[in-house]
């Protein structure tokens, strides 16, 4: 009888662990990351960018400091009217996909305005704060569907699109749609 009781307890414990594991997977939001190669999201767009980044200025951040993901971030700096190192406003001419000292300074000023740690590094908290400004335009947030959004900054707005595979894109200064990728720079 004792053997059955221990075996029954072990079976119940195993079933409980499997159930908890299944529940944890079921409630965890779908995530993307730099290792995925793109700024990507799934399902609801709220929180899509909260697992993106990290990139910044300097050797430590190579190879991510010269990419189309940086271009997307620079579009955000432009839309927010972030301040450059010479105290002018970050403008469209500054969107080149290279995370240099000017982009770092503008990032620090925006982080300070948003009351974030202003270290000039774009990580999940900074990128995640930016996606608070995404607004629905059209399409569906169902997985596998296209979703059109607008990023509404303090000074400007721009169109963003999440394609059927979840990849975000934006228009560059010449009106060409660019995917926000971490492995290449086609913005300059």
Coordinates of N, CA and C in Angstrom, one line a residue:
X1 N 0.8 -1.2 0.0 CA 0.0 0.0 0.0 C 0.9 1.3 0.0
X2 N 2.0 1.2 0.8 CA 2.9 2.4 0.9 C 3.4 2.7 -0.5
X3 N 3.8 1.7 -1.3 CA 4.3 1.9 -2.7 C 3.4 2.6 -3.6
X4 N 2.1 2.3 -3.5 CA 1.1 2.9 -4.3 C 1.0 4.4 -3.9
X5 N 1.0 4.7 -2.7 CA 0.8 6.1 -2.2 C 2.0 6.9 -2.7
X6 N 3.2 6.5 -2.6 CA 4.4 7.2 -3.1 C 4.3 7.4 -4.6
X7 N 4.0 6.3 -5.3 CA 3.8 6.3 -6.8 C 2.7 7.3 -7.2
X8 N 1.6 7.3 -6.5 CA 0.5 8.2 -6.8 C 0.9 9.6 -6.5
X9 N 1.7 9.9 -5.5 CA 2.1 11.2 -5.2 C 3.1 11.7 -6.2
X10 N 4.0 10.8 -6.7 CA 5.0 11.2 -7.7 C 4.2 11.5 -9.0
X11 N 3.3 10.7 -9.4 CA 2.5 10.9 -10.6 C 1.7 12.2 -10.5
X12 N 1.1 12.5 -9.4 CA 0.4 13.8 -9.2 C 1.3 15.0 -9.3
X13 N 2.5 14.8 -8.7 CA 3.5 15.9 -8.7 C 4.0 16.1 -10.2
X14 N 4.2 15.1 -10.9 CA 4.6 15.2 -12.3 C 3.5 15.9 -13.2
X15 N 2.3 15.5 -13.0 CA 1.2 16.1 -13.7 C 1.1 17.6 -13.3
X16 N 1.2 17.9 -12.1 CA 1.2 19.3 -11.6 C 2.3 20.1 -12.3
X17 N 3.5 19.6 -12.3 CA 4.6 20.3 -12.9 C 4.3 20.5 -14.4
X18 N 3.8 19.5 -15.1 CA 3.5 19.7 -16.5 C 2.4 20.7 -16.8
X19 N 1.4 20.7 -15.9 CA 0.3 21.7 -16.0 C 0.9 23.1 -15.8
X20 N 1.7 23.3 -14.8 CA 2.2 24.6 -14.5 C 3.1 25.1 -15.7
X21 N 3.9 24.1 -16.2 CA 4.7 24.5 -17.4 C 3.9 24.9 -18.6
X22 N 2.8 24.2 -18.8 CA 1.9 24.5 -20.0 C 1.3 25.9 -19.7
X23 N 0.9 26.1 -18.5 CA 0.3 27.4 -18.2 C 1.3 28.6 -18.4
X24 N 2.5 28.4 -17.9 CA 3.5 29.4 -18.1 C 3.8 29.7 -19.5
X25 N 3.8 28.7 -20.4 CA 4.0 28.9 -21.8 C 2.8 29.6 -22.4
X26 N 1.6 29.3 -21.9 CA 0.4 29.9 -22.5 C 0.3 31.3 -22.1
X27 N 0.8 31.8 -21.0 CA 0.6 33.2 -20.6 C 1.8 34.1 -20.9
X28 N 2.9 33.5 -21.3 CA 4.1 34.3 -21.7 C 3.8 34.9 -23.0
X29 N 4.0 36.3 -23.1 CA 3.8 36.9 -24.4 C 4.8 36.5 -25.4
X30 N 4.4 36.4 -26.7 CA 5.4 36.1 -27.7 C 6.4 37.1 -27.8
X31 N 7.7 36.7 -28.0 CA 8.7 37.7 -28.0 C 9.6 37.6 -29.2
X32 N 10.3 38.6 -29.4 CA 11.3 38.7 -30.5 C 12.6 39.2 -29.8
X33 N 13.7 39.2 -30.5 CA 14.9 39.7 -29.9 C 15.9 40.0 -31.0
X34 N 17.0 40.6 -30.7 CA 18.0 40.9 -31.7 C 18.5 39.7 -32.4
X35 N 18.5 38.5 -31.7 CA 19.0 37.3 -32.3 C 18.1 36.8 -33.4
X36 N 16.9 37.3 -33.4 CA 15.9 37.0 -34.5 C 16.3 37.8 -35.8
X37 N 17.0 38.8 -35.7 CA 17.5 39.6 -36.8 C 16.6 40.8 -37.2
X38 N 15.5 40.9 -36.6 CA 14.6 42.0 -37.0 C 13.9 42.6 -35.7
X39 N 13.4 43.8 -35.8 CA 12.5 44.3 -34.8 C 11.2 43.6 -35.2
X40 N 10.6 42.8 -34.3 CA 9.5 42.0 -34.7 C 8.5 41.9 -33.5
X41 N 7.3 41.6 -33.9 CA 6.3 41.4 -32.8 C 5.2 40.5 -33.3
X42 N 4.3 40.1 -32.4 CA 3.2 39.2 -32.7 C 2.0 39.6 -31.9
X43 N 0.9 39.2 -32.4 CA -0.4 39.4 -31.7 C -0.6 40.9 -31.4
X44 N -1.0 41.3 -30.2 CA -1.2 42.7 -30.0 C 0.1 43.5 -30.1
X45 N 0.0 44.7 -30.7 CA 1.3 45.4 -30.9 C 1.7 46.1 -29.6
X46 N 0.9 46.2 -28.6 CA 1.3 46.8 -27.3 C 2.4 45.9 -26.7
X47 N 3.5 46.5 -26.5 CA 4.6 45.8 -25.9 C 5.5 45.1 -26.9
X48 N 5.3 45.3 -28.2 CA 6.1 44.6 -29.2 C 7.6 44.9 -29.1
X49 N 7.9 46.2 -28.7 CA 9.3 46.6 -28.7 C 10.0 46.4 -27.4
X50 N 9.3 45.9 -26.4 CA 9.8 45.8 -25.1 C 10.9 44.8 -24.9
X51 N 11.2 44.0 -25.9 CA 12.2 43.0 -25.9 C 13.3 43.3 -26.9
X52 N 13.3 44.5 -27.5 CA 14.2 44.9 -28.5 C 15.4 45.6 -28.0
X53 N 16.4 45.9 -28.8 CA 17.7 46.5 -28.4 C 18.6 45.4 -28.0
X54 N 19.7 45.6 -27.5 CA 20.4 46.8 -27.1 C 21.4 47.2 -28.1
X55 N 21.4 48.5 -28.3 CA 22.5 49.1 -29.1 C 22.8 50.5 -28.6
X56 N 24.0 50.9 -29.0 CA 24.4 52.2 -28.6 C 25.7 52.6 -29.3
X57 N 26.3 53.6 -28.8 CA 27.5 54.2 -29.4 C 28.8 53.5 -28.9
X58 N 29.7 53.2 -29.7 CA 31.0 52.6 -29.3 C 31.2 51.2 -29.7
X59 N 32.5 50.8 -29.5 CA 32.9 49.5 -30.0 C 32.1 48.3 -29.3
X60 N 31.8 48.5 -28.1 CA 31.0 47.4 -27.4 C 29.8 47.0 -28.1
X61 N 29.1 47.9 -28.7 CA 27.8 47.7 -29.4 C 27.9 47.2 -30.8
X62 N 29.2 47.1 -31.4 CA 29.3 46.6 -32.7 C 28.9 45.2 -32.7
X63 N 28.2 44.6 -33.7 CA 27.8 45.2 -35.0 C 26.5 45.8 -35.0
X64 N 25.8 46.0 -33.9 CA 24.4 46.5 -33.9 C 24.3 48.0 -34.0
X65 N 25.4 48.8 -34.0 CA 25.3 50.2 -34.0 C 25.3 50.8 -35.4
X66 N 25.2 50.0 -36.4 CA 25.0 50.5 -37.8 C 24.0 49.6 -38.5
X67 N 22.7 49.8 -38.2 CA 21.7 48.9 -38.8 C 20.4 49.7 -39.1
X68 N 19.5 49.0 -39.7 CA 18.2 49.5 -40.0 C 17.4 49.6 -38.7
X69 N 17.7 48.8 -37.7 CA 17.0 49.0 -36.4 C 17.4 50.4 -35.8
X70 N 18.7 50.8 -36.0 CA 19.1 52.1 -35.5 C 18.3 53.2 -36.3
X71 N 18.1 52.9 -37.6 CA 17.3 53.9 -38.4 C 15.9 54.1 -37.8
X72 N 15.3 53.0 -37.4 CA 14.0 53.1 -36.8 C 14.1 53.9 -35.5
X73 N 15.1 53.6 -34.7 CA 15.3 54.4 -33.5 C 15.5 55.9 -33.8
X74 N 16.3 56.2 -34.8 CA 16.5 57.6 -35.2 C 15.2 58.2 -35.7
X75 N 14.3 57.5 -36.4 CA 13.0 58.0 -36.7 C 12.3 58.4 -35.5
X76 N 12.4 57.6 -34.4 CA 11.7 57.9 -33.2 C 12.3 59.2 -32.6
X77 N 13.6 59.3 -32.6 CA 14.3 60.5 -32.1 C 13.8 61.8 -32.8
X78 N 13.7 61.7 -34.2 CA 13.2 62.8 -35.0 C 11.8 63.1 -34.6
X79 N 10.9 62.1 -34.5 CA 9.5 62.3 -34.2 C 9.3 62.9 -32.8
X80 N 10.2 62.6 -31.9 CA 10.1 63.1 -30.6 C 10.7 64.5 -30.4
X81 N 11.4 65.0 -31.5 CA 12.1 66.3 -31.4 C 13.2 66.3 -30.4
X82 N 13.9 65.1 -30.3 CA 15.0 65.0 -29.3 C 16.1 66.0 -29.6
X83 N 16.8 66.4 -28.6 CA 17.8 67.5 -28.7 C 19.2 66.8 -29.1
X84 N 19.9 67.4 -30.0 CA 21.2 67.0 -30.4 C 22.3 67.6 -29.5
X85 N 23.5 67.2 -29.7 CA 24.6 67.7 -28.9 C 24.8 69.2 -29.1
X86 N 24.5 69.7 -30.3 CA 24.6 71.2 -30.5 C 23.4 71.9 -30.1
X87 N 22.5 71.2 -29.4 CA 21.2 71.8 -28.9 C 20.2 72.1 -29.9
X88 N 20.4 71.7 -31.1 CA 19.4 71.8 -32.2 C 18.5 70.5 -32.1
X89 N 17.4 70.5 -32.9 CA 16.5 69.3 -32.9 C 17.0 68.3 -33.8
X90 N 16.9 67.0 -33.4 CA 17.3 65.9 -34.3 C 16.4 65.9 -35.5
X91 N 17.0 66.0 -36.7 CA 16.2 66.1 -37.9 C 16.4 64.9 -38.8
X92 N 15.6 64.9 -39.9 CA 15.6 63.8 -40.8 C 17.0 63.6 -41.4
X93 N 17.8 64.6 -41.6 CA 19.1 64.5 -42.1 C 20.0 63.7 -41.2
X94 N 19.6 63.5 -40.0 CA 20.4 62.8 -39.0 C 20.1 61.3 -39.0
X95 N 19.1 60.9 -39.8 CA 18.7 59.4 -39.9 C 19.5 58.7 -40.9
X96 N 20.6 58.1 -40.4 CA 21.5 57.4 -41.3 C 21.8 56.0 -40.9
X97 N 21.2 55.5 -39.8 CA 21.5 54.1 -39.4 C 22.7 53.9 -38.6
X98 N 23.5 55.0 -38.3 CA 24.7 54.9 -37.6 C 24.5 55.5 -36.2
X99 N 24.7 54.7 -35.2 CA 24.5 55.1 -33.8 C 25.8 55.8 -33.3
X100 N 26.0 57.1 -33.7 CA 27.2 57.8 -33.3 C 26.9 58.7 -32.1
X101 N 27.9 59.5 -31.8 CA 27.8 60.4 -30.6 C 26.6 61.3 -30.6
X102 N 26.2 61.8 -31.8 CA 25.0 62.6 -31.8 C 23.7 61.9 -31.5
X103 N 23.6 60.6 -32.0 CA 22.5 59.8 -31.7 C 22.5 59.4 -30.2
X104 N 23.6 59.2 -29.7 CA 23.7 58.8 -28.3 C 23.2 60.0 -27.4
X105 N 23.7 61.2 -27.7 CA 23.3 62.4 -27.0 C 21.8 62.6 -27.1
X106 N 21.2 62.5 -28.3 CA 19.8 62.6 -28.5 C 19.0 61.6 -27.7
X107 N 19.5 60.4 -27.7 CA 18.9 59.3 -26.9 C 18.9 59.6 -25.4
X108 N 20.0 60.1 -24.9 CA 20.1 60.5 -23.5 C 19.1 61.6 -23.2
X109 N 18.9 62.6 -24.0 CA 18.0 63.6 -23.7 C 16.5 63.1 -23.8
X110 N 16.3 62.2 -24.7 CA 14.9 61.6 -24.8 C 14.7 60.7 -23.5
X111 N 15.6 59.9 -23.2 CA 15.5 59.1 -22.0 C 15.2 59.9 -20.7
X112 N 15.9 61.0 -20.6 CA 15.7 61.9 -19.5 C 14.3 62.5 -19.5
X113 N 13.8 62.9 -20.7 CA 12.5 63.4 -20.8 C 11.4 62.4 -20.4
X114 N 11.7 61.1 -20.8 CA 10.8 60.0 -20.5 C 11.0 59.5 -19.1
X115 N 11.9 60.1 -18.3 CA 12.2 59.7 -16.9 C 12.7 58.3 -16.8
X116 N 13.6 57.9 -17.8 CA 14.3 56.6 -17.8 C 15.7 56.9 -17.4
X117 N 16.4 55.8 -17.1 CA 17.9 55.9 -16.9 C 18.5 56.4 -18.2
X118 N 19.1 57.6 -18.2 CA 19.6 58.2 -19.4 C 21.1 57.9 -19.7
X119 N 21.3 56.7 -20.1 CA 22.7 56.2 -20.4 C 23.0 56.2 -21.9
X120 N 22.0 56.6 -22.8 CA 22.3 56.6 -24.2 C 22.2 55.3 -24.9
X121 N 21.9 54.2 -24.2 CA 21.8 52.9 -24.7 C 20.3 52.6 -24.9
X122 N 20.0 52.1 -26.1 CA 18.6 51.7 -26.5 C 18.4 50.2 -26.1
X123 N 17.8 50.0 -25.0 CA 17.5 48.6 -24.6 C 16.0 48.4 -24.5
X124 N 15.6 47.3 -23.9 CA 14.2 46.9 -23.8 C 13.3 48.0 -23.1
X125 N 13.9 48.7 -22.1 CA 13.0 49.7 -21.4 C 12.8 50.9 -22.3
X126 N 13.9 51.4 -23.0 CA 13.8 52.5 -23.8 C 12.9 52.2 -25.1
X127 N 13.2 51.1 -25.7 CA 12.5 50.7 -26.9 C 11.0 50.4 -26.5
X128 N 10.9 49.8 -25.3 CA 9.5 49.5 -24.8 C 8.7 50.8 -24.5
X129 N 9.4 51.8 -24.0 CA 8.7 53.1 -23.8 C 8.2 53.7 -25.1
X130 N 9.1 53.5 -26.1 CA 8.7 54.1 -27.4 C 7.5 53.5 -28.0
X131 N 7.3 52.2 -27.8 CA 6.1 51.6 -28.4 C 4.8 52.0 -27.7
X132 N 4.9 52.7 -26.6 CA 3.7 53.3 -26.0 C 3.0 54.3 -27.0
X133 N 3.8 54.8 -27.9 CA 3.4 55.8 -28.9 C 2.9 55.3 -30.2
X134 N 2.8 54.0 -30.3 CA 2.2 53.4 -31.5 C 0.7 53.4 -31.5
X135 N 0.1 53.8 -32.6 CA -1.3 53.9 -32.7 C -1.8 53.1 -33.9
X136 N -2.9 52.4 -33.7 CA -3.5 51.5 -34.7 C -4.0 52.4 -35.9
X137 N -3.8 52.0 -37.1 CA -4.3 52.6 -38.3 C -5.3 51.7 -39.0
X138 N -4.7 50.5 -39.4 CA -5.6 49.5 -40.1 C -4.9 48.1 -40.0
X139 N -5.6 47.2 -40.5 CA -5.1 45.8 -40.5 C -5.6 45.0 -39.3
X140 N -4.9 43.9 -39.0 CA -5.2 43.1 -37.9 C -4.0 42.8 -37.1
X141 N -4.2 42.7 -35.7 CA -3.1 42.3 -34.9 C -3.1 40.8 -34.6
X142 N -3.9 40.0 -35.4 CA -3.8 38.6 -35.4 C -2.5 38.1 -36.0
X143 N -2.0 37.0 -35.4 CA -0.7 36.5 -35.9 C -0.9 36.1 -37.4
X144 N 0.1 36.5 -38.2 CA 0.1 36.2 -39.6 C -0.6 37.2 -40.5
X145 N -1.1 38.3 -39.9 CA -1.7 39.4 -40.6 C -0.9 40.6 -40.6
X146 N -1.2 41.5 -41.6 CA -0.5 42.8 -41.7 C -1.2 43.8 -40.8
X147 N -0.3 44.6 -40.1 CA -0.9 45.7 -39.2 C -0.2 47.0 -39.5
X148 N -1.0 48.0 -39.8 CA -0.4 49.3 -40.1 C -0.6 50.2 -38.9
X149 N 0.5 50.9 -38.5 CA 0.5 51.7 -37.3 C 1.0 53.1 -37.6
X150 N 0.8 54.0 -36.7 CA 1.5 55.3 -36.7 C 2.2 55.5 -35.4
X151 N 3.5 56.0 -35.5 CA 4.2 56.4 -34.3 C 3.9 57.8 -34.1
X152 N 3.4 58.2 -33.0 CA 3.0 59.6 -32.7 C 4.0 60.2 -31.7
X153 N 5.0 60.9 -32.2 CA 5.9 61.6 -31.3 C 5.4 62.9 -30.8
X154 N 6.3 63.6 -30.0 CA 5.9 64.9 -29.5 C 5.8 65.9 -30.7
X155 N 6.7 65.8 -31.7 CA 6.7 66.8 -32.8 C 6.2 66.3 -34.1
X156 N 6.4 65.0 -34.4 CA 6.1 64.4 -35.7 C 5.5 63.0 -35.5
X157 N 5.0 62.5 -36.6 CA 4.5 61.2 -36.7 C 5.1 60.5 -37.9
X158 N 5.1 59.2 -37.9 CA 5.5 58.4 -39.1 C 4.8 57.1 -39.1
X159 N 4.7 56.5 -40.3 CA 4.0 55.2 -40.5 C 5.0 54.1 -40.2
X160 N 4.5 53.1 -39.5 CA 5.2 51.8 -39.3 C 4.3 50.7 -39.7
X161 N 4.9 49.6 -40.1 CA 4.1 48.5 -40.6 C 4.7 47.2 -40.0
X162 N 3.8 46.3 -39.5 CA 4.2 45.0 -39.1 C 3.7 44.0 -40.1
X163 N 4.6 43.3 -40.8 CA 4.1 42.5 -41.9 C 3.6 41.1 -41.3
X164 N 3.2 40.2 -42.2 CA 2.6 39.0 -41.8 C 3.5 38.1 -41.0
X165 N 4.8 38.3 -41.1 CA 5.8 37.5 -40.3 C 6.2 38.3 -39.1
X166 N 5.6 39.4 -38.8 CA 5.8 40.2 -37.6 C 6.9 41.2 -37.7
X167 N 7.6 41.4 -38.9 CA 8.7 42.3 -39.0 C 8.2 43.7 -39.2
X168 N 8.8 44.6 -38.4 CA 8.4 46.0 -38.5 C 9.2 46.7 -39.7
X169 N 8.6 47.6 -40.3 CA 9.2 48.4 -41.4 C 8.7 49.8 -41.3
X170 N 9.5 50.7 -41.9 CA 9.2 52.2 -41.9 C 9.7 52.7 -43.3
X171 N 9.3 54.0 -43.6 CA 9.7 54.6 -44.8 C 11.0 55.4 -44.5
X172 N 12.0 55.3 -45.3 CA 13.2 56.2 -45.2 C 12.9 57.6 -45.7
X173 N 13.9 58.4 -45.7 CA 13.7 59.8 -46.2 C 13.4 59.9 -47.7
X174 N 13.7 58.8 -48.5 CA 13.4 58.8 -49.9 C 12.1 58.2 -50.2
X175 N 11.3 57.8 -49.2 CA 10.0 57.1 -49.4 C 10.1 55.6 -49.7
X176 N 11.3 55.0 -49.4 CA 11.5 53.6 -49.6 C 11.2 52.9 -48.3
X177 N 10.4 51.8 -48.3 CA 10.1 51.0 -47.1 C 11.3 50.2 -46.8
X178 N 11.7 50.3 -45.5 CA 12.9 49.6 -45.0 C 12.5 48.7 -43.8
X179 N 12.9 47.4 -43.9 CA 12.7 46.5 -42.7 C 13.6 47.0 -41.6
X180 N 13.2 46.9 -40.4 CA 14.0 47.3 -39.2 C 14.8 46.0 -38.8
X181 N 15.9 45.8 -39.5 CA 16.8 44.7 -39.2 C 18.0 45.0 -38.4
X182 N 18.6 44.0 -37.8 CA 19.8 44.2 -36.9 C 21.1 43.8 -37.6
X183 N 21.0 43.3 -38.8 CA 22.2 42.8 -39.5 C 22.7 43.6 -40.7
X184 N 22.0 44.7 -41.0 CA 22.4 45.4 -42.2 C 22.0 46.9 -42.0
X185 N 22.5 47.7 -42.8 CA 22.1 49.2 -42.9 C 21.9 49.5 -44.3
X186 N 20.7 49.8 -44.7 CA 20.4 50.2 -46.1 C 19.8 51.6 -46.0
X187 N 19.9 52.3 -44.9 CA 19.3 53.6 -44.7 C 20.2 54.8 -45.2
X188 N 21.5 54.6 -45.3 CA 22.4 55.7 -45.7 C 22.7 55.7 -47.1

